[in-house]
Amino acid sequence: MTVFPTGASVMFPFEKFSDVTIYQFGHMYCVPGYSFGPFEWNHYLFHFIHAGKGVLHSTDSDGKVHEYPLKAGQGFMIWPGQTNAYRADVDEPWEYTWVEFDGLLAQELVVQTGLDCKNPVYDANKMENQGKMAVAIKDIATNADLSPLMLVGKMYMFLDLLVTSSVRRNVANTESPKRYHIRRAIAYVHRHYREDISVQDIADHCNVNRSYLSRIFKQTLNISPTQFLIDCRIKKACELLMDSELSIGEISAMVGYPNQLNFSRAFKRELGVAPYRWKISRP
């Protein structure tokens, strides 16, 4: 007889939010030895362990797989495009809550936690923050009946706690130049994605060489500045397609594509379907 873990997973209407959005969340009581993966996720995925033990097998940015024994009070982050697997302990299977999220601000916020593909394990900087983390993430996972806006608000509160309570964030007292430039670049894109900007414009704003900017984006966020700009524009376009009656041409101009044909090509390249078809397929 196959025995499955007990818990629930809830999907979320993510299309309505672009800065930070939730894709799914859940709370699981695992049976002894329960495992998941290897699997490649499309978005950020954070687990917080409430009880028990388990092991994370995480692939770093160099393609090497590392094993991390984990226990109650810890957590672990999974990055978009990263392959991972995790398994509950046989004697003390873990109970955990998870939330899958993304958005225009997600990369910047995750960078601020100090976690990365080579250091995916969350530890709280104070014992009291373990309890706060447990409450904050359960507050999302156990309130599926709340409005999407309320849940996104709780997600912002959780992410703020994740950033401020991460022991890795507090290792250094000053922000590294690399992360400073990344933060400035992301903020510039968020303010100017509607305009005809280029990677060179972003680099000039940050007072760095274009090649250096591309390198640190790839190292830190595993994405190029060009792709980050495209993602920002396409996510905003999806929001406008869902929540407005604007024409495709009007939306195209509002997200930095003066040429509607270029916008339609970029949209289809990223999402596999033309903007109009994407809009009419939404519930």
PDB file of N, CA and C in Angstrom, residues 94-178:
ATOM      1  N   TRP A  94       9.754  15.206   8.801  1.00  0.00           N
ATOM      2  CA  TRP A  94       9.512  16.610   9.067  1.00  0.00           C
ATOM      3  C   TRP A  94       8.093  17.070   8.719  1.00  0.00           C
ATOM      4  N   GLU A  95       7.729  18.142   9.371  1.00  0.00           N
ATOM      5  CA  GLU A  95       6.521  18.905   9.069  1.00  0.00           C
ATOM      6  C   GLU A  95       7.005  20.255   8.560  1.00  0.00           C
ATOM      7  N   TYR A  96       6.522  20.658   7.392  1.00  0.00           N
ATOM      8  CA  TYR A  96       6.977  21.941   6.852  1.00  0.00           C
ATOM      9  C   TYR A  96       5.834  22.683   6.160  1.00  0.00           C
ATOM     10  N   THR A  97       6.038  23.975   6.026  1.00  0.00           N
ATOM     11  CA  THR A  97       5.156  24.843   5.258  1.00  0.00           C
ATOM     12  C   THR A  97       5.971  25.426   4.115  1.00  0.00           C
ATOM     13  N   TRP A  98       5.360  25.565   2.961  1.00  0.00           N
ATOM     14  CA  TRP A  98       6.086  26.129   1.818  1.00  0.00           C
ATOM     15  C   TRP A  98       5.256  27.204   1.139  1.00  0.00           C
ATOM     16  N   VAL A  99       5.965  28.073   0.421  1.00  0.00           N
ATOM     17  CA  VAL A  99       5.310  29.075  -0.422  1.00  0.00           C
ATOM     18  C   VAL A  99       6.165  29.260  -1.673  1.00  0.00           C
ATOM     19  N   GLU A 100       5.533  29.194  -2.828  1.00  0.00           N
ATOM     20  CA  GLU A 100       6.193  29.432  -4.117  1.00  0.00           C
ATOM     21  C   GLU A 100       5.826  30.844  -4.561  1.00  0.00           C
ATOM     22  N   PHE A 101       6.827  31.651  -4.905  1.00  0.00           N
ATOM     23  CA  PHE A 101       6.572  33.051  -5.210  1.00  0.00           C
ATOM     24  C   PHE A 101       7.510  33.567  -6.292  1.00  0.00           C
ATOM     25  N   ASP A 102       7.197  34.737  -6.811  1.00  0.00           N
ATOM     26  CA  ASP A 102       8.037  35.374  -7.825  1.00  0.00           C
ATOM     27  C   ASP A 102       7.575  36.820  -7.946  1.00  0.00           C
ATOM     28  N   GLY A 103       7.998  37.502  -8.996  1.00  0.00           N
ATOM     29  CA  GLY A 103       7.609  38.889  -9.213  1.00  0.00           C
ATOM     30  C   GLY A 103       8.788  39.779  -9.502  1.00  0.00           C
ATOM     31  N   LEU A 104       8.501  41.007  -9.866  1.00  0.00           N
ATOM     32  CA  LEU A 104       9.550  41.945 -10.259  1.00  0.00           C
ATOM     33  C   LEU A 104      10.509  42.260  -9.122  1.00  0.00           C
ATOM     34  N   LEU A 105      10.028  42.208  -7.878  1.00  0.00           N
ATOM     35  CA  LEU A 105      10.877  42.511  -6.723  1.00  0.00           C
ATOM     36  C   LEU A 105      11.467  41.258  -6.074  1.00  0.00           C
ATOM     37  N   ALA A 106      11.057  40.082  -6.536  1.00  0.00           N
ATOM     38  CA  ALA A 106      11.445  38.844  -5.854  1.00  0.00           C
ATOM     39  C   ALA A 106      12.957  38.647  -5.832  1.00  0.00           C
ATOM     40  N   GLN A 107      13.603  38.846  -6.964  1.00  0.00           N
ATOM     41  CA  GLN A 107      15.045  38.638  -7.017  1.00  0.00           C
ATOM     42  C   GLN A 107      15.785  39.548  -6.050  1.00  0.00           C
ATOM     43  N   GLU A 108      15.383  40.816  -6.034  1.00  0.00           N
ATOM     44  CA  GLU A 108      16.043  41.782  -5.147  1.00  0.00           C
ATOM     45  C   GLU A 108      15.875  41.380  -3.683  1.00  0.00           C
ATOM     46  N   LEU A 109      14.676  40.934  -3.320  1.00  0.00           N
ATOM     47  CA  LEU A 109      14.420  40.563  -1.933  1.00  0.00           C
ATOM     48  C   LEU A 109      15.185  39.306  -1.537  1.00  0.00           C
ATOM     49  N   VAL A 110      15.235  38.322  -2.434  1.00  0.00           N
ATOM     50  CA  VAL A 110      15.976  37.099  -2.137  1.00  0.00           C
ATOM     51  C   VAL A 110      17.468  37.401  -1.991  1.00  0.00           C
ATOM     52  N   VAL A 111      17.991  38.274  -2.827  1.00  0.00           N
ATOM     53  CA  VAL A 111      19.402  38.673  -2.699  1.00  0.00           C
ATOM     54  C   VAL A 111      19.659  39.252  -1.311  1.00  0.00           C
ATOM     55  N   GLN A 112      18.720  40.026  -0.788  1.00  0.00           N
ATOM     56  CA  GLN A 112      18.907  40.659   0.512  1.00  0.00           C
ATOM     57  C   GLN A 112      18.942  39.655   1.666  1.00  0.00           C
ATOM     58  N   THR A 113      18.391  38.458   1.458  1.00  0.00           N
ATOM     59  CA  THR A 113      18.432  37.450   2.530  1.00  0.00           C
ATOM     60  C   THR A 113      19.841  36.917   2.758  1.00  0.00           C
ATOM     61  N   GLY A 114      20.709  37.068   1.745  1.00  0.00           N
ATOM     62  CA  GLY A 114      22.048  36.487   1.842  1.00  0.00           C
ATOM     63  C   GLY A 114      22.088  35.042   1.400  1.00  0.00           C
ATOM     64  N   LEU A 115      20.944  34.454   1.075  1.00  0.00           N
ATOM     65  CA  LEU A 115      20.904  33.090   0.569  1.00  0.00           C
ATOM     66  C   LEU A 115      21.217  33.093  -0.915  1.00  0.00           C
ATOM     67  N   ASP A 116      21.854  32.017  -1.376  1.00  0.00           N
ATOM     68  CA  ASP A 116      22.106  31.855  -2.806  1.00  0.00           C
ATOM     69  C   ASP A 116      22.180  30.364  -3.123  1.00  0.00           C
ATOM     70  N   CYS A 117      22.435  30.040  -4.388  1.00  0.00           N
ATOM     71  CA  CYS A 117      22.413  28.630  -4.812  1.00  0.00           C
ATOM     72  C   CYS A 117      23.446  27.778  -4.085  1.00  0.00           C
ATOM     73  N   LYS A 118      24.515  28.412  -3.611  1.00  0.00           N
ATOM     74  CA  LYS A 118      25.534  27.669  -2.885  1.00  0.00           C
ATOM     75  C   LYS A 118      25.314  27.714  -1.367  1.00  0.00           C
ATOM     76  N   ASN A 119      24.390  28.550  -0.942  1.00  0.00           N
ATOM     77  CA  ASN A 119      24.068  28.663   0.488  1.00  0.00           C
ATOM     78  C   ASN A 119      22.550  28.780   0.639  1.00  0.00           C
ATOM     79  N   PRO A 120      21.819  27.686   0.403  1.00  0.00           N
ATOM     80  CA  PRO A 120      20.354  27.765   0.360  1.00  0.00           C
ATOM     81  C   PRO A 120      19.659  27.619   1.704  1.00  0.00           C
ATOM     82  N   VAL A 121      20.404  27.365   2.783  1.00  0.00           N
ATOM     83  CA  VAL A 121      19.787  27.041   4.074  1.00  0.00           C
ATOM     84  C   VAL A 121      19.566  28.305   4.906  1.00  0.00           C
ATOM     85  N   TYR A 122      18.324  28.493   5.329  1.00  0.00           N
ATOM     86  CA  TYR A 122      17.977  29.624   6.193  1.00  0.00           C
ATOM     87  C   TYR A 122      18.152  29.236   7.666  1.00  0.00           C
ATOM     88  N   ASP A 123      18.832  30.098   8.428  1.00  0.00           N
ATOM     89  CA  ASP A 123      18.909  30.022   9.878  1.00  0.00           C
ATOM     90  C   ASP A 123      18.538  31.390  10.427  1.00  0.00           C
ATOM     91  N   ALA A 124      17.774  31.417  11.498  1.00  0.00           N
ATOM     92  CA  ALA A 124      17.365  32.679  12.099  1.00  0.00           C
ATOM     93  C   ALA A 124      18.502  33.277  12.915  1.00  0.00           C
ATOM     94  N   ASN A 125      18.610  34.599  12.912  1.00  0.00           N
ATOM     95  CA  ASN A 125      19.674  35.270  13.673  1.00  0.00           C
ATOM     96  C   ASN A 125      19.361  35.338  15.170  1.00  0.00           C
ATOM     97  N   LYS A 126      18.093  35.107  15.538  1.00  0.00           N
ATOM     98  CA  LYS A 126      17.695  35.061  16.949  1.00  0.00           C
ATOM     99  C   LYS A 126      16.708  33.927  17.139  1.00  0.00           C
ATOM    100  N   MET A 127      16.752  33.276  18.286  1.00  0.00           N
ATOM    101  CA  MET A 127      15.839  32.162  18.556  1.00  0.00           C
ATOM    102  C   MET A 127      14.383  32.599  18.444  1.00  0.00           C
ATOM    103  N   GLU A 128      14.081  33.805  18.913  1.00  0.00           N
ATOM    104  CA  GLU A 128      12.698  34.274  18.869  1.00  0.00           C
ATOM    105  C   GLU A 128      12.184  34.423  17.439  1.00  0.00           C
ATOM    106  N   ASN A 129      13.102  34.640  16.488  1.00  0.00           N
ATOM    107  CA  ASN A 129      12.683  34.803  15.097  1.00  0.00           C
ATOM    108  C   ASN A 129      12.278  33.483  14.448  1.00  0.00           C
ATOM    109  N   GLN A 130      12.750  32.352  15.005  1.00  0.00           N
ATOM    110  CA  GLN A 130      12.265  31.064  14.506  1.00  0.00           C
ATOM    111  C   GLN A 130      10.754  30.971  14.694  1.00  0.00           C
ATOM    112  N   GLY A 131      10.298  31.344  15.875  1.00  0.00           N
ATOM    113  CA  GLY A 131       8.864  31.314  16.149  1.00  0.00           C
ATOM    114  C   GLY A 131       8.090  32.284  15.282  1.00  0.00           C
ATOM    115  N   LYS A 132       8.660  33.467  15.067  1.00  0.00           N
ATOM    116  CA  LYS A 132       7.989  34.457  14.224  1.00  0.00           C
ATOM    117  C   LYS A 132       7.877  33.959  12.784  1.00  0.00           C
ATOM    118  N   MET A 133       8.937  33.297  12.291  1.00  0.00           N
ATOM    119  CA  MET A 133       8.909  32.752  10.933  1.00  0.00           C
ATOM    120  C   MET A 133       7.840  31.673  10.809  1.00  0.00           C
ATOM    121  N   ALA A 134       7.758  30.798  11.822  1.00  0.00           N
ATOM    122  CA  ALA A 134       6.760  29.724  11.796  1.00  0.00           C
ATOM    123  C   ALA A 134       5.350  30.307  11.715  1.00  0.00           C
ATOM    124  N   VAL A 135       5.092  31.346  12.501  1.00  0.00           N
ATOM    125  CA  VAL A 135       3.774  31.970  12.515  1.00  0.00           C
ATOM    126  C   VAL A 135       3.489  32.676  11.195  1.00  0.00           C
ATOM    127  N   ALA A 136       4.488  33.408  10.670  1.00  0.00           N
ATOM    128  CA  ALA A 136       4.285  34.215   9.461  1.00  0.00           C
ATOM    129  C   ALA A 136       3.978  33.363   8.238  1.00  0.00           C
ATOM    130  N   ILE A 137       4.703  32.257   8.056  1.00  0.00           N
ATOM    131  CA  ILE A 137       4.473  31.443   6.867  1.00  0.00           C
ATOM    132  C   ILE A 137       3.201  30.604   7.004  1.00  0.00           C
ATOM    133  N   LYS A 138       2.891  30.169   8.242  1.00  0.00           N
ATOM    134  CA  LYS A 138       1.624  29.456   8.452  1.00  0.00           C
ATOM    135  C   LYS A 138       0.434  30.394   8.262  1.00  0.00           C
ATOM    136  N   ASP A 139       0.641  31.666   8.541  1.00  0.00           N
ATOM    137  CA  ASP A 139      -0.426  32.651   8.375  1.00  0.00           C
ATOM    138  C   ASP A 139      -0.831  32.766   6.905  1.00  0.00           C
ATOM    139  N   ILE A 140       0.097  32.470   6.019  1.00  0.00           N
ATOM    140  CA  ILE A 140      -0.216  32.435   4.587  1.00  0.00           C
ATOM    141  C   ILE A 140      -0.880  31.108   4.232  1.00  0.00           C
ATOM    142  N   ALA A 141      -0.244  30.021   4.644  1.00  0.00           N
ATOM    143  CA  ALA A 141      -0.660  28.687   4.196  1.00  0.00           C
ATOM    144  C   ALA A 141      -1.991  28.230   4.767  1.00  0.00           C
ATOM    145  N   THR A 142      -2.395  28.771   5.894  1.00  0.00           N
ATOM    146  CA  THR A 142      -3.636  28.309   6.533  1.00  0.00           C
ATOM    147  C   THR A 142      -4.780  29.297   6.379  1.00  0.00           C
ATOM    148  N   ASN A 143      -4.609  30.277   5.493  1.00  0.00           N
ATOM    149  CA  ASN A 143      -5.659  31.278   5.289  1.00  0.00           C
ATOM    150  C   ASN A 143      -6.015  31.427   3.814  1.00  0.00           C
ATOM    151  N   ALA A 144      -6.231  30.303   3.158  1.00  0.00           N
ATOM    152  CA  ALA A 144      -6.520  30.311   1.730  1.00  0.00           C
ATOM    153  C   ALA A 144      -7.827  31.015   1.393  1.00  0.00           C
ATOM    154  N   ASP A 145      -8.707  31.177   2.369  1.00  0.00           N
ATOM    155  CA  ASP A 145     -10.001  31.804   2.121  1.00  0.00           C
ATOM    156  C   ASP A 145      -9.924  33.327   2.131  1.00  0.00           C
ATOM    157  N   LEU A 146      -8.761  33.894   2.483  1.00  0.00           N
ATOM    158  CA  LEU A 146      -8.606  35.346   2.454  1.00  0.00           C
ATOM    159  C   LEU A 146      -8.548  35.849   1.016  1.00  0.00           C
ATOM    160  N   SER A 147      -8.769  37.130   0.829  1.00  0.00           N
ATOM    161  CA  SER A 147      -8.687  37.716  -0.508  1.00  0.00           C
ATOM    162  C   SER A 147      -7.244  37.669  -1.011  1.00  0.00           C
ATOM    163  N   PRO A 148      -7.052  37.602  -2.339  1.00  0.00           N
ATOM    164  CA  PRO A 148      -5.686  37.611  -2.876  1.00  0.00           C
ATOM    165  C   PRO A 148      -4.867  38.810  -2.402  1.00  0.00           C
ATOM    166  N   LEU A 149      -5.501  39.983  -2.301  1.00  0.00           N
ATOM    167  CA  LEU A 149      -4.776  41.172  -1.858  1.00  0.00           C
ATOM    168  C   LEU A 149      -4.285  41.011  -0.424  1.00  0.00           C
ATOM    169  N   MET A 150      -5.110  40.439   0.438  1.00  0.00           N
ATOM    170  CA  MET A 150      -4.717  40.213   1.824  1.00  0.00           C
ATOM    171  C   MET A 150      -3.568  39.213   1.905  1.00  0.00           C
ATOM    172  N   LEU A 151      -3.630  38.159   1.092  1.00  0.00           N
ATOM    173  CA  LEU A 151      -2.568  37.155   1.107  1.00  0.00           C
ATOM    174  C   LEU A 151      -1.248  37.736   0.601  1.00  0.00           C
ATOM    175  N   VAL A 152      -1.306  38.578  -0.416  1.00  0.00           N
ATOM    176  CA  VAL A 152      -0.080  39.226  -0.901  1.00  0.00           C
ATOM    177  C   VAL A 152       0.480  40.150   0.172  1.00  0.00           C
ATOM    178  N   GLY A 153      -0.406  40.827   0.920  1.00  0.00           N
ATOM    179  CA  GLY A 153       0.061  41.646   2.031  1.00  0.00           C
ATOM    180  C   GLY A 153       0.786  40.824   3.078  1.00  0.00           C
ATOM    181  N   LYS A 154       0.245  39.659   3.401  1.00  0.00           N
ATOM    182  CA  LYS A 154       0.912  38.764   4.349  1.00  0.00           C
ATOM    183  C   LYS A 154       2.239  38.264   3.774  1.00  0.00           C
ATOM    184  N   MET A 155       2.289  38.099   2.451  1.00  0.00           N
ATOM    185  CA  MET A 155       3.531  37.652   1.815  1.00  0.00           C
ATOM    186  C   MET A 155       4.624  38.711   1.955  1.00  0.00           C
ATOM    187  N   TYR A 156       4.263  39.977   1.802  1.00  0.00           N
ATOM    188  CA  TYR A 156       5.233  41.056   2.005  1.00  0.00           C
ATOM    189  C   TYR A 156       5.767  41.038   3.437  1.00  0.00           C
ATOM    190  N   MET A 157       4.888  40.827   4.399  1.00  0.00           N
ATOM    191  CA  MET A 157       5.310  40.787   5.799  1.00  0.00           C
ATOM    192  C   MET A 157       6.235  39.602   6.047  1.00  0.00           C
ATOM    193  N   PHE A 158       5.909  38.452   5.441  1.00  0.00           N
ATOM    194  CA  PHE A 158       6.771  37.285   5.590  1.00  0.00           C
ATOM    195  C   PHE A 158       8.150  37.525   4.973  1.00  0.00           C
ATOM    196  N   LEU A 159       8.177  38.105   3.768  1.00  0.00           N
ATOM    197  CA  LEU A 159       9.456  38.344   3.100  1.00  0.00           C
ATOM    198  C   LEU A 159      10.310  39.343   3.870  1.00  0.00           C
ATOM    199  N   ASP A 160       9.668  40.343   4.465  1.00  0.00           N
ATOM    200  CA  ASP A 160      10.419  41.293   5.291  1.00  0.00           C
ATOM    201  C   ASP A 160      11.069  40.572   6.464  1.00  0.00           C
ATOM    202  N   LEU A 161      10.333  39.664   7.088  1.00  0.00           N
ATOM    203  CA  LEU A 161      10.892  38.904   8.213  1.00  0.00           C
ATOM    204  C   LEU A 161      11.995  37.964   7.731  1.00  0.00           C
ATOM    205  N   LEU A 162      11.794  37.343   6.575  1.00  0.00           N
ATOM    206  CA  LEU A 162      12.817  36.453   6.023  1.00  0.00           C
ATOM    207  C   LEU A 162      14.126  37.202   5.807  1.00  0.00           C
ATOM    208  N   VAL A 163      14.031  38.422   5.264  1.00  0.00           N
ATOM    209  CA  VAL A 163      15.231  39.227   5.010  1.00  0.00           C
ATOM    210  C   VAL A 163      15.888  39.663   6.310  1.00  0.00           C
ATOM    211  N   THR A 164      15.099  40.229   7.214  1.00  0.00           N
ATOM    212  CA  THR A 164      15.670  40.827   8.425  1.00  0.00           C
ATOM    213  C   THR A 164      16.126  39.793   9.450  1.00  0.00           C
ATOM    214  N   SER A 165      15.581  38.562   9.391  1.00  0.00           N
ATOM    215  CA  SER A 165      15.943  37.559  10.397  1.00  0.00           C
ATOM    216  C   SER A 165      16.999  36.577   9.918  1.00  0.00           C
ATOM    217  N   SER A 166      17.367  36.640   8.630  1.00  0.00           N
ATOM    218  CA  SER A 166      18.339  35.685   8.091  1.00  0.00           C
ATOM    219  C   SER A 166      19.727  35.925   8.673  1.00  0.00           C
ATOM    220  N   VAL A 167      20.321  34.900   9.234  1.00  0.00           N
ATOM    221  CA  VAL A 167      21.642  35.041   9.829  1.00  0.00           C
ATOM    222  C   VAL A 167      22.684  35.397   8.776  1.00  0.00           C
ATOM    223  N   ARG A 168      22.478  34.970   7.551  1.00  0.00           N
ATOM    224  CA  ARG A 168      23.439  35.278   6.494  1.00  0.00           C
ATOM    225  C   ARG A 168      23.412  36.761   6.141  1.00  0.00           C
ATOM    226  N   ARG A 169      22.287  37.397   6.236  1.00  0.00           N
ATOM    227  CA  ARG A 169      22.209  38.823   5.941  1.00  0.00           C
ATOM    228  C   ARG A 169      23.037  39.634   6.922  1.00  0.00           C
ATOM    229  N   ASN A 170      23.150  39.147   8.138  1.00  0.00           N
ATOM    230  CA  ASN A 170      23.838  39.899   9.179  1.00  0.00           C
ATOM    231  C   ASN A 170      25.320  39.565   9.299  1.00  0.00           C
ATOM    232  N   VAL A 171      25.828  38.690   8.423  1.00  0.00           N
ATOM    233  CA  VAL A 171      27.246  38.345   8.471  1.00  0.00           C
ATOM    234  C   VAL A 171      28.096  39.553   8.142  1.00  0.00           C
ATOM    235  N   ALA A 172      27.679  40.321   7.129  1.00  0.00           N
ATOM    236  CA  ALA A 172      28.438  41.505   6.714  1.00  0.00           C
ATOM    237  C   ALA A 172      27.708  42.750   7.180  1.00  0.00           C
ATOM    238  N   ASN A 173      28.445  43.745   7.611  1.00  0.00           N
ATOM    239  CA  ASN A 173      27.847  44.973   8.096  1.00  0.00           C
ATOM    240  C   ASN A 173      27.588  45.973   6.990  1.00  0.00           C
ATOM    241  N   THR A 174      28.213  45.782   5.844  1.00  0.00           N
ATOM    242  CA  THR A 174      28.034  46.698   4.730  1.00  0.00           C
ATOM    243  C   THR A 174      27.636  45.925   3.484  1.00  0.00           C
ATOM    244  N   GLU A 175      26.931  46.592   2.600  1.00  0.00           N
ATOM    245  CA  GLU A 175      26.492  45.982   1.352  1.00  0.00           C
ATOM    246  C   GLU A 175      27.673  45.887   0.394  1.00  0.00           C
ATOM    247  N   SER A 176      27.835  44.741  -0.246  1.00  0.00           N
ATOM    248  CA  SER A 176      28.941  44.576  -1.188  1.00  0.00           C
ATOM    249  C   SER A 176      28.689  45.433  -2.423  1.00  0.00           C
ATOM    250  N   PRO A 177      29.755  45.881  -3.106  1.00  0.00           N
ATOM    251  CA  PRO A 177      29.573  46.681  -4.327  1.00  0.00           C
ATOM    252  C   PRO A 177      28.735  45.958  -5.366  1.00  0.00           C
ATOM    253  N   LYS A 178      28.924  44.642  -5.484  1.00  0.00           N
ATOM    254  CA  LYS A 178      28.168  43.880  -6.481  1.00  0.00           C
ATOM    255  C   LYS A 178      26.671  43.953  -6.213  1.00  0.00           C
TER     256      LYS A 178
END
